Amino acid sequence: MKLIIAIVQDKDASQLSDQFIDANIRATKLSTTGGFLKSGNTTYMIGIDDQRVDEVLAMIKEVSHSREEFMTPPVNLDASMEGTTAYPVKVQVGGATVFVMPIEKFQQF
C-alpha cells in the first residue's frame, strides 16, 4: 500500500478528478496555495495498492501540463527608486509535484 500526494495546478484539477472517478480511484482533494507565484493548487491524497501506483502516476503526468505564463516580479522597496519599474517576465508553471510513500496501515471506517 502506498500514499500518493500529488500537487497540481487548479487548471488541471478538474480533469484529473474526472479521470480518478472513471478509474475508481478514491482521492481526497485539498485546496492549497504555494509556489513563488502564490497560485492556487490542488493537492490530492490517494491511498492505493502497490500495483496501481504506476497507473495513477501516468494519469497525473498525462493531465498536469507545464505552461508558460507572464508574471510581474515584486518591486524591492528597500532599493533606491531608480530602475524599480518591474516588467513582466515569462516563467514556466504547472506540471505536478508527486510524493509516493509507503503506508504501514490503511483503514476506512
mmCIF file of C-alpha atoms in Angstrom:
data_model
loop_
_atom_site.group_PDB
_atom_site.id
_atom_site.type_symbol
_atom_site.label_atom_id
_atom_site.label_comp_id
_atom_site.label_asym_id
_atom_site.label_seq_id
_atom_site.Cartn_x
_atom_site.Cartn_y
_atom_site.Cartn_z
ATOM 1 C CA MET A 1 0.000 0.000 0.000
ATOM 2 C CA LYS A 2 1.238 3.480 -0.882
ATOM 3 C CA LEU A 3 0.204 7.050 -0.163
ATOM 4 C CA ILE A 4 0.458 9.350 -3.174
ATOM 5 C CA ILE A 5 0.455 13.077 -2.521
ATOM 6 C CA ALA A 6 0.112 14.979 -5.789
ATOM 7 C CA ILE A 7 0.154 18.769 -6.066
ATOM 8 C CA VAL A 8 -1.241 20.069 -9.358
ATOM 9 C CA GLN A 9 -2.343 23.453 -10.678
ATOM 10 C CA ASP A 10 -6.010 24.298 -10.214
ATOM 11 C CA LYS A 11 -6.332 24.485 -14.016
ATOM 12 C CA ASP A 12 -5.641 20.732 -14.246
ATOM 13 C CA ALA A 13 -7.515 19.583 -11.135
ATOM 14 C CA SER A 14 -10.991 19.115 -12.599
ATOM 15 C CA GLN A 15 -9.835 16.900 -15.452
ATOM 16 C CA LEU A 16 -7.677 14.856 -13.079
ATOM 17 C CA SER A 17 -10.616 14.388 -10.673
ATOM 18 C CA ASP A 18 -12.726 13.092 -13.573
ATOM 19 C CA GLN A 19 -10.021 10.584 -14.504
ATOM 20 C CA PHE A 20 -9.758 9.365 -10.916
ATOM 21 C CA ILE A 21 -13.538 8.836 -10.781
ATOM 22 C CA ASP A 22 -13.553 6.968 -14.108
ATOM 23 C CA ALA A 23 -10.755 4.682 -12.874
ATOM 24 C CA ASN A 24 -12.435 4.101 -9.479
ATOM 25 C CA ILE A 25 -9.574 5.755 -7.607
ATOM 26 C CA ARG A 26 -10.540 7.390 -4.329
ATOM 27 C CA ALA A 27 -8.739 10.647 -3.707
ATOM 28 C CA THR A 28 -9.008 13.294 -1.025
ATOM 29 C CA LYS A 29 -8.845 16.728 -2.638
ATOM 30 C CA LEU A 30 -7.380 19.680 -0.726
ATOM 31 C CA SER A 31 -7.265 23.283 -1.879
ATOM 32 C CA THR A 32 -3.727 24.621 -1.413
ATOM 33 C CA THR A 33 -1.657 27.656 -2.325
ATOM 34 C CA GLY A 34 2.038 27.698 -2.918
ATOM 35 C CA GLY A 35 4.996 28.280 -5.138
ATOM 36 C CA PHE A 36 6.757 31.535 -5.786
ATOM 37 C CA LEU A 37 3.723 32.742 -7.788
ATOM 38 C CA LYS A 38 1.441 32.015 -4.813
ATOM 39 C CA SER A 39 -1.006 30.474 -7.263
ATOM 40 C CA GLY A 40 -3.891 28.156 -6.485
ATOM 41 C CA ASN A 41 -3.094 24.473 -6.395
ATOM 42 C CA THR A 42 -4.957 21.300 -5.620
ATOM 43 C CA THR A 43 -3.364 18.591 -3.521
ATOM 44 C CA TYR A 44 -4.630 15.026 -3.830
ATOM 45 C CA MET A 45 -4.002 12.390 -1.179
ATOM 46 C CA ILE A 46 -4.522 8.891 -2.536
ATOM 47 C CA GLY A 47 -4.195 5.587 -0.692
ATOM 48 C CA ILE A 48 -3.589 2.971 -3.394
ATOM 49 C CA ASP A 49 -2.413 -0.638 -3.802
ATOM 50 C CA ASP A 50 1.195 -1.007 -4.907
ATOM 51 C CA GLN A 51 0.228 -2.464 -8.301
ATOM 52 C CA ARG A 52 -1.848 0.636 -9.214
ATOM 53 C CA VAL A 53 0.780 3.279 -8.374
ATOM 54 C CA ASP A 54 2.125 3.457 -11.940
ATOM 55 C CA GLU A 55 -1.443 3.818 -13.276
ATOM 56 C CA VAL A 56 -2.080 6.818 -11.006
ATOM 57 C CA LEU A 57 1.274 8.404 -11.850
ATOM 58 C CA ALA A 58 0.534 8.032 -15.578
ATOM 59 C CA MET A 59 -2.816 9.817 -15.124
ATOM 60 C CA ILE A 60 -1.188 12.673 -13.253
ATOM 61 C CA LYS A 61 1.548 13.016 -15.869
ATOM 62 C CA GLU A 62 -0.971 12.982 -18.729
ATOM 63 C CA VAL A 63 -3.185 15.713 -17.249
ATOM 64 C CA SER A 64 -0.723 18.009 -15.460
ATOM 65 C CA HIS A 65 0.867 20.103 -18.170
ATOM 66 C CA SER A 66 3.535 22.705 -17.657
ATOM 67 C CA ARG A 67 2.853 26.007 -19.367
ATOM 68 C CA GLU A 68 4.402 29.420 -19.695
ATOM 69 C CA GLU A 69 2.823 32.467 -18.083
ATOM 70 C CA PHE A 70 3.849 36.066 -17.616
ATOM 71 C CA MET A 71 4.334 37.460 -14.133
ATOM 72 C CA THR A 72 5.482 40.816 -12.833
ATOM 73 C CA PRO A 73 8.172 40.393 -10.192
ATOM 74 C CA PRO A 74 7.632 42.352 -6.971
ATOM 75 C CA VAL A 75 9.419 45.670 -6.651
ATOM 76 C CA ASN A 76 12.102 45.817 -3.949
ATOM 77 C CA LEU A 77 11.157 48.844 -1.836
ATOM 78 C CA ASP A 78 14.449 48.712 0.064
ATOM 79 C CA ALA A 79 16.378 49.621 -3.089
ATOM 80 C CA SER A 80 16.679 53.105 -4.460
ATOM 81 C CA MET A 81 13.719 54.126 -6.576
ATOM 82 C CA GLU A 82 15.976 54.243 -9.610
ATOM 83 C CA GLY A 83 15.192 51.396 -12.003
ATOM 84 C CA THR A 84 12.383 49.922 -9.895
ATOM 85 C CA THR A 85 9.949 49.542 -12.793
ATOM 86 C CA ALA A 86 9.037 45.878 -12.948
ATOM 87 C CA TYR A 87 8.477 44.320 -16.340
ATOM 88 C CA PRO A 88 6.593 41.074 -16.882
ATOM 89 C CA VAL A 89 8.796 38.025 -17.308
ATOM 90 C CA LYS A 90 7.910 34.662 -18.778
ATOM 91 C CA VAL A 91 8.013 31.782 -16.274
ATOM 92 C CA GLN A 92 7.220 28.101 -16.568
ATOM 93 C CA VAL A 93 4.420 26.914 -14.270
ATOM 94 C CA GLY A 94 2.311 23.836 -13.906
ATOM 95 C CA GLY A 95 3.184 20.218 -14.068
ATOM 96 C CA ALA A 96 2.880 18.241 -10.868
ATOM 97 C CA THR A 97 4.859 17.548 -7.731
ATOM 98 C CA VAL A 98 4.246 13.992 -6.551
ATOM 99 C CA PHE A 99 5.345 12.115 -3.438
ATOM 100 C CA VAL A 100 4.911 8.332 -3.117
ATOM 101 C CA MET A 101 5.300 6.950 0.397
ATOM 102 C CA PRO A 102 4.846 3.512 1.942
ATOM 103 C CA ILE A 103 1.850 3.025 4.224
ATOM 104 C CA GLU A 104 2.095 0.799 7.255
ATOM 105 C CA LYS A 105 -1.659 0.590 7.795
ATOM 106 C CA PHE A 106 -4.737 1.766 5.879
ATOM 107 C CA GLN A 107 -8.298 1.640 7.223
ATOM 108 C CA GLN A 108 -11.599 3.155 6.223
ATOM 109 C CA PHE A 109 -14.474 3.449 8.688
#
